PDB file of C-alpha atoms in Angstrom:
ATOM      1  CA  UNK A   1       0.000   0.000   0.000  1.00  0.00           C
ATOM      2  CA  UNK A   2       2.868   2.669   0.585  1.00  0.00           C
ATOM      3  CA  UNK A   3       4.016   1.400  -2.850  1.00  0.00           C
ATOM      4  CA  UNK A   4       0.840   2.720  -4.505  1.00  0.00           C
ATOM      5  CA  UNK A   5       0.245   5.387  -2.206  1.00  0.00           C
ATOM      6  CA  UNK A   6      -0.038   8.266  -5.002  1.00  0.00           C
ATOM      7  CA  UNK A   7      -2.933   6.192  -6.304  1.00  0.00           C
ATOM      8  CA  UNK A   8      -4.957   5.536  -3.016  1.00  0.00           C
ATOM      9  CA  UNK A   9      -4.732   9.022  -2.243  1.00  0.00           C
ATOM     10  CA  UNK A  10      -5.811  10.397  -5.950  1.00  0.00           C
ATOM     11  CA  UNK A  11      -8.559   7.316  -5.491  1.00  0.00           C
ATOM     12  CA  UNK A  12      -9.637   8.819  -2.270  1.00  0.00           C
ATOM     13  CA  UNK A  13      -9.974  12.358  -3.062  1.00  0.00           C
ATOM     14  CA  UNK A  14     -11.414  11.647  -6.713  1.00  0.00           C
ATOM     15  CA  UNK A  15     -14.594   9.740  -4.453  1.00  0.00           C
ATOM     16  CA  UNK A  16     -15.050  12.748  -2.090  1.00  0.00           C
ATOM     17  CA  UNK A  17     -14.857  15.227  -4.671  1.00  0.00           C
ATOM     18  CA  UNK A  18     -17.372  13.194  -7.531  1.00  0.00           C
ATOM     19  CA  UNK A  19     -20.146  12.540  -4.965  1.00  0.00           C
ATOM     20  CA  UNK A  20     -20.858  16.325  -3.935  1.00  0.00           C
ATOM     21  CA  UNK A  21     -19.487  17.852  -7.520  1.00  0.00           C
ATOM     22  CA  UNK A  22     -22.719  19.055  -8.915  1.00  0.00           C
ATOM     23  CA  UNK A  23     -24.384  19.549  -5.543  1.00  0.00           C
ATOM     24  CA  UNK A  24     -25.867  22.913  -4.409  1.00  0.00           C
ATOM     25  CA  UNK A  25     -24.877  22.044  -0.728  1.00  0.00           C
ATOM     26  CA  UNK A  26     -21.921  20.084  -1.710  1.00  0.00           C
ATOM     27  CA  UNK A  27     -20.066  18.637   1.488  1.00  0.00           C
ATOM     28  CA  UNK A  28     -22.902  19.731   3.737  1.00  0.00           C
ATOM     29  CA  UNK A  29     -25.022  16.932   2.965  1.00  0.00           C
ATOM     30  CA  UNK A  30     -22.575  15.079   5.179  1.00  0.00           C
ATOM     31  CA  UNK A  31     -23.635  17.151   8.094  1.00  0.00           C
ATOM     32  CA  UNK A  32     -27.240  17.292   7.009  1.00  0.00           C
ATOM     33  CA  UNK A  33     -27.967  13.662   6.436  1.00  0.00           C
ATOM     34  CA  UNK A  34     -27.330  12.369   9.808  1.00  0.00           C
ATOM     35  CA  UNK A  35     -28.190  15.584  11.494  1.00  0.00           C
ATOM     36  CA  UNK A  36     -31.607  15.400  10.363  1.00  0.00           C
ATOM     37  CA  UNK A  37     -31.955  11.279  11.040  1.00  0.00           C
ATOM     38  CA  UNK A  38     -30.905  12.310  14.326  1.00  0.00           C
ATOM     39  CA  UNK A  39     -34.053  14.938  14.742  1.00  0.00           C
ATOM     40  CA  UNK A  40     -36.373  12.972  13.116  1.00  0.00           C
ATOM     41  CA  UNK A  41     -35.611   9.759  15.212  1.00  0.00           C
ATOM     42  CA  UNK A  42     -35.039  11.710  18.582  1.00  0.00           C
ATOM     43  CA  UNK A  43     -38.757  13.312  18.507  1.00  0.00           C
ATOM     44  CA  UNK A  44     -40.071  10.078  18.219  1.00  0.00           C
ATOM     45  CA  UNK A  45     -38.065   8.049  20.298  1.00  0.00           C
ATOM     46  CA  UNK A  46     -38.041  10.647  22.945  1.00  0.00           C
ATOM     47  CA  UNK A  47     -41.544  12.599  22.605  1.00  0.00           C
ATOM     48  CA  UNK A  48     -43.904  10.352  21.407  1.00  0.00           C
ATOM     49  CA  UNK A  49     -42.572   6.440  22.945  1.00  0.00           C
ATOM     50  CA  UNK A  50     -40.584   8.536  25.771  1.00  0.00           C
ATOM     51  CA  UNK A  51     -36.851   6.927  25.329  1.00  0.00           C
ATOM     52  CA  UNK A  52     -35.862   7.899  28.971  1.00  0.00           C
ATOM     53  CA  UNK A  53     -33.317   6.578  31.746  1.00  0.00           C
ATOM     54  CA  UNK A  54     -29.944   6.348  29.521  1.00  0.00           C
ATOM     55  CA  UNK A  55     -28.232   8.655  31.844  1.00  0.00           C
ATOM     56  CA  UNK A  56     -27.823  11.409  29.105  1.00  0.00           C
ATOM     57  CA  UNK A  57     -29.909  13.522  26.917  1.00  0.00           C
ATOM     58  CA  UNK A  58     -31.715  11.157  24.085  1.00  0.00           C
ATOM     59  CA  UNK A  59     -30.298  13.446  20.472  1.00  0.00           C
ATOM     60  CA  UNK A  60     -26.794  12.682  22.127  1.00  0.00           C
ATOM     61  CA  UNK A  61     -27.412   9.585  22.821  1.00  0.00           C
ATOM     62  CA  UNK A  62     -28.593   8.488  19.411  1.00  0.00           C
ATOM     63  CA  UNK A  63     -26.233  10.544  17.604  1.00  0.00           C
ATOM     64  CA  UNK A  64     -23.613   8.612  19.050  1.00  0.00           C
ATOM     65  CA  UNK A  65     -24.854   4.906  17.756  1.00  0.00           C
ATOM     66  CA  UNK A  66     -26.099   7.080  14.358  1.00  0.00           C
ATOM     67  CA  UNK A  67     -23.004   8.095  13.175  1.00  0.00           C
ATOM     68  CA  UNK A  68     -20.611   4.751  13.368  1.00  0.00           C
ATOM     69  CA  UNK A  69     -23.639   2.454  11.509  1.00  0.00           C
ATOM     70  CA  UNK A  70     -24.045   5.205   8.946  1.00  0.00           C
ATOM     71  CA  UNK A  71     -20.388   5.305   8.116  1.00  0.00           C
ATOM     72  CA  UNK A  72     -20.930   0.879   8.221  1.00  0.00           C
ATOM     73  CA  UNK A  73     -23.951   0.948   5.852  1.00  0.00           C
ATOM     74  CA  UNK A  74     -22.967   3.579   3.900  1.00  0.00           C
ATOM     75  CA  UNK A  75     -19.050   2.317   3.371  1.00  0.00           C
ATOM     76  CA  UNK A  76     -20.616  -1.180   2.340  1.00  0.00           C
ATOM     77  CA  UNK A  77     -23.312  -0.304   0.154  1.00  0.00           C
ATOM     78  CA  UNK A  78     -21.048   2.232  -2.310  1.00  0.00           C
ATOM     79  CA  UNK A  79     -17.813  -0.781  -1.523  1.00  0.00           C
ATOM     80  CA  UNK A  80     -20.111  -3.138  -3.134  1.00  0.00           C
ATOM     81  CA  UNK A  81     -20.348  -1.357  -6.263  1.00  0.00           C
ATOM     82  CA  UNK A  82     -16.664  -0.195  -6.441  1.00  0.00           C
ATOM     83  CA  UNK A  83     -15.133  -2.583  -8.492  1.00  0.00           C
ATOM     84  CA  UNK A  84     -17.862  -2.423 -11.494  1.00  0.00           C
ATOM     85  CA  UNK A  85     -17.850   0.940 -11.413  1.00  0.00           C
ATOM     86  CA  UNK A  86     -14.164   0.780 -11.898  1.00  0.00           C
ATOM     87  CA  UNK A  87     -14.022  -1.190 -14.873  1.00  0.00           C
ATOM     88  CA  UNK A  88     -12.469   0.366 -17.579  1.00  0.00           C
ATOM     89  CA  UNK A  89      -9.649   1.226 -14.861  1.00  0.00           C
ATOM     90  CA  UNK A  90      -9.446  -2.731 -13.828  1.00  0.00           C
ATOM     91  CA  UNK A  91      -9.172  -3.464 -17.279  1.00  0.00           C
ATOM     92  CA  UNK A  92      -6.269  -1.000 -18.547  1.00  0.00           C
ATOM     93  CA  UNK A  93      -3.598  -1.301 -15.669  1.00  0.00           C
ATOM     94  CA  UNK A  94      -2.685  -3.198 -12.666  1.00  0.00           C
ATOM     95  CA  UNK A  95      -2.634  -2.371  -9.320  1.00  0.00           C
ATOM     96  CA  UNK A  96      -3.794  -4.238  -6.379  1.00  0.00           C
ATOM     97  CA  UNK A  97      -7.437  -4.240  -6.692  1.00  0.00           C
ATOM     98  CA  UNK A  98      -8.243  -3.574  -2.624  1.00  0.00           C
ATOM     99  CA  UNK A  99      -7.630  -0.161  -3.318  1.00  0.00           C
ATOM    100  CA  UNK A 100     -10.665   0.801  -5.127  1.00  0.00           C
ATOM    101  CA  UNK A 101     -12.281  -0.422  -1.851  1.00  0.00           C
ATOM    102  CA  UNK A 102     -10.220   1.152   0.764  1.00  0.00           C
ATOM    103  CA  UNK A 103     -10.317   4.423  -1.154  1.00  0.00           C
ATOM    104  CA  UNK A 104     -14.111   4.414  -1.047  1.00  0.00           C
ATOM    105  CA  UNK A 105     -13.997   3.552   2.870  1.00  0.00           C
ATOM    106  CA  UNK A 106     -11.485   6.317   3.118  1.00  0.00           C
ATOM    107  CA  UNK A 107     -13.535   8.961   1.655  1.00  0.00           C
ATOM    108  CA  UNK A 108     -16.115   7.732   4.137  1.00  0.00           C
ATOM    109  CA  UNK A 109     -14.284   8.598   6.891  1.00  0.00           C
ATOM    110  CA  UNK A 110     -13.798  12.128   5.641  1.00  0.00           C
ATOM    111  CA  UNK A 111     -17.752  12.276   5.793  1.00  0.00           C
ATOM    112  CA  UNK A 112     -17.923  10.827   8.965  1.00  0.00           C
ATOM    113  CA  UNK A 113     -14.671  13.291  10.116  1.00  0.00           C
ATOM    114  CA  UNK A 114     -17.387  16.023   9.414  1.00  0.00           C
ATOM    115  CA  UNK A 115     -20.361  14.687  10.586  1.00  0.00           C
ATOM    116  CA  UNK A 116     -18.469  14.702  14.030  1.00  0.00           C
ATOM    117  CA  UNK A 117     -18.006  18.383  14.222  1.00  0.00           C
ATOM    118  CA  UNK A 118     -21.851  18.718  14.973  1.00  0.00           C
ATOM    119  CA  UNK A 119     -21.614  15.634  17.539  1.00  0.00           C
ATOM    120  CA  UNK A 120     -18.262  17.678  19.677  1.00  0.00           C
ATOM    121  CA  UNK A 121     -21.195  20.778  19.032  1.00  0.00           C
ATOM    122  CA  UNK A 122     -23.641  18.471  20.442  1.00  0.00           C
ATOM    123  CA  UNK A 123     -21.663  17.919  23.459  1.00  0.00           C
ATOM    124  CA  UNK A 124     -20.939  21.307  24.476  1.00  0.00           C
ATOM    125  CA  UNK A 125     -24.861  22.246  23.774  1.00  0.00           C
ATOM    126  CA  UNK A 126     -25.997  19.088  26.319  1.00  0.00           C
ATOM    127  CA  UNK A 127     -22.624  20.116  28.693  1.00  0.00           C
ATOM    128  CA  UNK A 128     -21.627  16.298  28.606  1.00  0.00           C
ATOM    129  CA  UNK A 129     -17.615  16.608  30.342  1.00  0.00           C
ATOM    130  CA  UNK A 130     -15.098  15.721  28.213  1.00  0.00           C
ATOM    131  CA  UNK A 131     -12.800  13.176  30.003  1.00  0.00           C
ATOM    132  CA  UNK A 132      -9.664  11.235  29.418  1.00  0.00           C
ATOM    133  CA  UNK A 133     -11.569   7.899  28.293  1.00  0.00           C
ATOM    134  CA  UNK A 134     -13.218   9.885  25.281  1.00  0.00           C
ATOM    135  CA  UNK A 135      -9.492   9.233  23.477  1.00  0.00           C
ATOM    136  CA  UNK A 136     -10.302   5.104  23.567  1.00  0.00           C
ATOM    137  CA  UNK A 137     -12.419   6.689  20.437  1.00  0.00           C
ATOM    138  CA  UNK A 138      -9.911   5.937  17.959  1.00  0.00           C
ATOM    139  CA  UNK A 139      -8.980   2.449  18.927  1.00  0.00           C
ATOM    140  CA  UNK A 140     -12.609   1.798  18.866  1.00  0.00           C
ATOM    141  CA  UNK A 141     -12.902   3.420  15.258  1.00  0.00           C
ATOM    142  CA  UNK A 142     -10.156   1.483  13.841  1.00  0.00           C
ATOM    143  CA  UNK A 143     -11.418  -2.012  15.040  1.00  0.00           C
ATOM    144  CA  UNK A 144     -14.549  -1.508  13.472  1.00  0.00           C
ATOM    145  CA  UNK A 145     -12.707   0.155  10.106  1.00  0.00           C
ATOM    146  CA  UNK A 146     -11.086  -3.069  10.387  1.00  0.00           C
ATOM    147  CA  UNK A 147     -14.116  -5.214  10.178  1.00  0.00           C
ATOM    148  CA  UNK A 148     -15.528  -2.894   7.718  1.00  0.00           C
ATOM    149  CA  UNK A 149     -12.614  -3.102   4.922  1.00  0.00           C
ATOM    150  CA  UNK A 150     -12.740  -7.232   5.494  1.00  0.00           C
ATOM    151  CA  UNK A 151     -16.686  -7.140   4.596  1.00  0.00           C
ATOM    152  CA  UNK A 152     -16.076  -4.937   2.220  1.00  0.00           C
ATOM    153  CA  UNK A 153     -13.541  -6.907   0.642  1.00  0.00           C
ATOM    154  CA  UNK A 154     -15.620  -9.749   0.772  1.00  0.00           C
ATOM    155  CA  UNK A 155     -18.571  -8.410  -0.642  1.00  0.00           C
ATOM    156  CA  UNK A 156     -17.076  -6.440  -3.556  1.00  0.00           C
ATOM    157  CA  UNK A 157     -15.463 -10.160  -4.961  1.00  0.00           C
ATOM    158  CA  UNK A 158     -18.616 -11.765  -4.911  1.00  0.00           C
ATOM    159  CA  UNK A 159     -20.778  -8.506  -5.974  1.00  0.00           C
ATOM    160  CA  UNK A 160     -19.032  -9.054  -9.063  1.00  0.00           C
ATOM    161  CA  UNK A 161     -20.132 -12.511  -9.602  1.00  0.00           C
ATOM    162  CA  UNK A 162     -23.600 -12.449  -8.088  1.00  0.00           C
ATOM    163  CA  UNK A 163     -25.022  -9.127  -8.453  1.00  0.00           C
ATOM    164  CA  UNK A 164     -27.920 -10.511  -6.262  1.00  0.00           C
ATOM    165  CA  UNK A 165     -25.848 -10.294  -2.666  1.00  0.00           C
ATOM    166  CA  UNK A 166     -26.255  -6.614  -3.368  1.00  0.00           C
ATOM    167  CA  UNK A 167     -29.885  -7.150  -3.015  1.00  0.00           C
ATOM    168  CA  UNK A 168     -29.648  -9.553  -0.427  1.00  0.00           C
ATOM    169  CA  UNK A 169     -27.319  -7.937   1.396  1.00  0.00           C
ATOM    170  CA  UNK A 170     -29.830  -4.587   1.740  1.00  0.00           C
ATOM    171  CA  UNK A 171     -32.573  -7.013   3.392  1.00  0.00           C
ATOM    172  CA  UNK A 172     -29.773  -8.039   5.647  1.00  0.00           C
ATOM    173  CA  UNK A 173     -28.659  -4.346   6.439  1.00  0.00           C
ATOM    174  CA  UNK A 174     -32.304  -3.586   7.732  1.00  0.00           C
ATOM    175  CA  UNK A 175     -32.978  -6.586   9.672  1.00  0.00           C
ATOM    176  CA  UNK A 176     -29.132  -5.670  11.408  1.00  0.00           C
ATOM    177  CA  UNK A 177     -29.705  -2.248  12.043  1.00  0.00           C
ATOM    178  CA  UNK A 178     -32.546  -3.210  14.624  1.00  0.00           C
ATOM    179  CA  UNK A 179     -30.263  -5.704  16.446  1.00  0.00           C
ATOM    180  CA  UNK A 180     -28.075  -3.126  16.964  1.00  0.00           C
ATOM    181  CA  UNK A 181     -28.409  -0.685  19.770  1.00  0.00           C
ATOM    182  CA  UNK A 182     -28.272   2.648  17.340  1.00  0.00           C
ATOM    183  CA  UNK A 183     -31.701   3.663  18.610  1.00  0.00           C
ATOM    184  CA  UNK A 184     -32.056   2.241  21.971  1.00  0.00           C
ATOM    185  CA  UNK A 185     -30.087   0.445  24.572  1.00  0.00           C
ATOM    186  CA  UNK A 186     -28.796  -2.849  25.062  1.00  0.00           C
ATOM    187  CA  UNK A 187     -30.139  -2.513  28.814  1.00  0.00           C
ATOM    188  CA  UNK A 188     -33.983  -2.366  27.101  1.00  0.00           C
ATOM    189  CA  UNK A 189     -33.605  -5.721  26.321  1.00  0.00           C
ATOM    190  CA  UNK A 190     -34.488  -8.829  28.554  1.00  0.00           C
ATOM    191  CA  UNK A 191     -31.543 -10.713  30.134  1.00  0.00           C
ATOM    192  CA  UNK A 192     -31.938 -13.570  28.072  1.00  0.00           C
ATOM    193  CA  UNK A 193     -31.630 -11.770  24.792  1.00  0.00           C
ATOM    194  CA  UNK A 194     -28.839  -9.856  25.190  1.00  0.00           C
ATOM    195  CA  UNK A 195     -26.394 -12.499  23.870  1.00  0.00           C
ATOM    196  CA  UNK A 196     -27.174 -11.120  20.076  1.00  0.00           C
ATOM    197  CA  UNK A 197     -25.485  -7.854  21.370  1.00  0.00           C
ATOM    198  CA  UNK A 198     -22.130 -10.068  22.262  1.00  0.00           C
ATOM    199  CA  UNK A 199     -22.252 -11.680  19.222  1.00  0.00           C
ATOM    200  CA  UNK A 200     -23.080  -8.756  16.745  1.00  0.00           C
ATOM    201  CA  UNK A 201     -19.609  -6.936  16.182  1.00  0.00           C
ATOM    202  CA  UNK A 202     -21.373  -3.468  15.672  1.00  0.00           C
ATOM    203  CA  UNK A 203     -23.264  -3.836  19.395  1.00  0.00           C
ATOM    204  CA  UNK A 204     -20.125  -4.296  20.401  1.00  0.00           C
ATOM    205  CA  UNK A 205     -18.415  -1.092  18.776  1.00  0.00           C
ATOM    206  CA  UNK A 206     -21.373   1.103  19.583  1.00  0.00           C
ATOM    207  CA  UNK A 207     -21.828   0.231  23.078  1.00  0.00           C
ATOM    208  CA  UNK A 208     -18.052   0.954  23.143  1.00  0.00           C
ATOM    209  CA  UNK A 209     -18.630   4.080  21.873  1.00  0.00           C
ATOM    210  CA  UNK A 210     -21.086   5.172  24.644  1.00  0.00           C
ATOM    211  CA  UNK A 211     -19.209   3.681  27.439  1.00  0.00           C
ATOM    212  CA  UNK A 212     -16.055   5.963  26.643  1.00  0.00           C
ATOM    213  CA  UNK A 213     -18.240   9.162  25.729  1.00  0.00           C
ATOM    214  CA  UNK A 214     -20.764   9.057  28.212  1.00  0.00           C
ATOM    215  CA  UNK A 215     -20.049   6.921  30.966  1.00  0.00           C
ATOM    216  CA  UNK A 216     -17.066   7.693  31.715  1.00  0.00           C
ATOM    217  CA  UNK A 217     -15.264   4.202  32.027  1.00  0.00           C
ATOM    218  CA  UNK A 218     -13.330   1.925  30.205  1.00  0.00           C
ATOM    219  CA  UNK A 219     -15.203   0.065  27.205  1.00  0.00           C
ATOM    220  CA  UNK A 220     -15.845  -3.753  28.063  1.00  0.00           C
ATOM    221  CA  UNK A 221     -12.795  -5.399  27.283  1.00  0.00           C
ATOM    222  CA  UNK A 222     -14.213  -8.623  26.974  1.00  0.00           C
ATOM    223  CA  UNK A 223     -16.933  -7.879  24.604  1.00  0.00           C
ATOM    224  CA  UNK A 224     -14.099  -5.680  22.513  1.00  0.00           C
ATOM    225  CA  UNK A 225     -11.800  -8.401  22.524  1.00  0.00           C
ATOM    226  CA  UNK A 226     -14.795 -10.235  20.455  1.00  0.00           C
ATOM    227  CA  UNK A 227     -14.675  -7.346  18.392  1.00  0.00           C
ATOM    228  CA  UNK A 228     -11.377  -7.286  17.428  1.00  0.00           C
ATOM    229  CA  UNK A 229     -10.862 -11.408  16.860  1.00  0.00           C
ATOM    230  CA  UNK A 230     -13.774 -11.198  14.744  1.00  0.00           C
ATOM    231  CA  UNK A 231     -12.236  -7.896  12.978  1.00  0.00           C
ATOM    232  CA  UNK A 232      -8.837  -9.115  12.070  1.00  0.00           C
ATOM    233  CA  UNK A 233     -10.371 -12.898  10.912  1.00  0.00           C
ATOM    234  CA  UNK A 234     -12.829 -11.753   8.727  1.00  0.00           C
ATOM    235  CA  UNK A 235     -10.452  -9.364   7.179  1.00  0.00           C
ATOM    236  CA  UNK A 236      -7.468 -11.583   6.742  1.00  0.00           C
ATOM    237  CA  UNK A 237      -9.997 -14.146   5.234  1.00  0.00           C
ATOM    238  CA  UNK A 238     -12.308 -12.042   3.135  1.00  0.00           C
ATOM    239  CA  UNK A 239      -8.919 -10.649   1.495  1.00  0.00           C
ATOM    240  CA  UNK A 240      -7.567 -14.454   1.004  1.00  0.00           C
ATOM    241  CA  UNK A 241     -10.502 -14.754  -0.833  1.00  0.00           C
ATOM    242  CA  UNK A 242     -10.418 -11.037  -2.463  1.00  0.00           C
ATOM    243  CA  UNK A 243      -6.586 -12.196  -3.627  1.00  0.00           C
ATOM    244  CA  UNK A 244      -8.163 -15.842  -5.078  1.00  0.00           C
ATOM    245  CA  UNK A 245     -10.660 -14.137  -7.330  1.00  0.00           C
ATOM    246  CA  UNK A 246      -8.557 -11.124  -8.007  1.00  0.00           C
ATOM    247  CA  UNK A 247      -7.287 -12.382 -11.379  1.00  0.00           C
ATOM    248  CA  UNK A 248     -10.835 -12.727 -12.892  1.00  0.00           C
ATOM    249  CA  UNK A 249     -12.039  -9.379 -12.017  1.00  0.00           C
ATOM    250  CA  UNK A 250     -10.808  -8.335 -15.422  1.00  0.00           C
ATOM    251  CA  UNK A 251     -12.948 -10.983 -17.501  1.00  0.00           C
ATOM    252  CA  UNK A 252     -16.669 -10.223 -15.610  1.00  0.00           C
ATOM    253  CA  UNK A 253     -16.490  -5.911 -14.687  1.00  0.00           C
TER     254      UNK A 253
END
């Protein structure tokens, strides 16, 4: 990767700057997508079902769990699509093919860079204190970039030979997104269920997420220990497989 370095980086910045190009608002629809999710969801969950006794104020709260699946869903979905939308490139010249998807994930985190500017805003507004624990952010982040690239990986290959696990995969995506704790927490949940949260790698990243923001404390380790085994395996095996069907890419884009 520091060999082709140049190219990640012209990759990277030739995603952020197509998406917004032609767009009146340009970059601010990264602020404005979530933001507006985060209203939305927060006068319902708070006003009309009454979302109480999380320990800090609901918009926060959500925004927090929000932000980390959007950058998930939203890295997948345009990873997915990467590779055929690279073709003539593929085609023409070689370079190691996992760079089309780790520049798209990369300009992802620039949107999700942004779209933390109004969460720090967020903080001030609801005076939550900033403590030392808040900097077990970035670990946090970079286990679950981790697990994102390897599904990504893994999901770009076989995108390209059965466009139908796009389709599949979005039924997937919605049935996920409400056995994660984004809009609630885990602690709603009887006893007996809570297991799925253990086992469900973005439960584990999110909770993490609140523990260091809000709480105060150290993340669990033992849940984030899950986290990052099932991280670094799926990546080193979805880009095994991402290396087998590399050479083929060329004859089906």
């Amino acid at each position: 990767m520091f060999k082709y370095w140049p190219l990640l980086k012209k990759l990277t910045l030739r995603e952020i700057k197509a998406r917004y190009k032609q767009s009146f608002l340009g970059f601010f629809w990264i602020i404005l997508n979530p933001l507006f999710q985060m209203i939305i969801m927060s006068f319902v969950f708070s006003k009309i079902m009454k979302m109480t006794g999380i320990g800090v104020p609901y918009p926060i709260y959500l925004y927090a769990g929000l932000l980390p699946w959007l950058f998930f869903a939203n890295s997948i979905a345009a990873a997915m699509g990467a590779l055929a939308n690279n073709s003539s490139l593929i085609k023409k010249i070689y370079f190691p093919r996992e760079i089309l998807i780790l520049s798209t994930l990369l300009a992802k985190v620039f949107d999700f860079s942004l779209a933390i500017i109004i969460f720090i805003i967020l903080m001030i507004f609801f005076k939550v204190p900033f403590t030392f624990y808040m900097l077990l952010f970035f670990p946090i982040f970079l286990l679950q970039f981790i697990f994102t690239y390897g599904l990504s990986l893994l999901l770009a290959a076989l995108n390209l030979f059965y466009r139908d696990i796009q389709y599949l995969f979005d039924l997937i995506m919605t049935l996920w997104f409400y056995l994660t704790p984004v809009i609630y927490a885990t602690e709603f949940f009887p006893q007996e269920y809570r297991y799925i949260f253990k086992i469900n790698p973005m439960s584990v990243f999110i909770n993490a997420y609140r523990q260091v923001l809000f709480n105060g404390t150290y993340p669990n380790w033992d849940s984030l220990i899950i986290g990052l085994v099932v991280s670094v395996g799926l990546y080193l095996i979805a880009h095994k497989i991402f290396k087998k069907l590399e050479g083929m890419f060329a004859d089906v884009v």
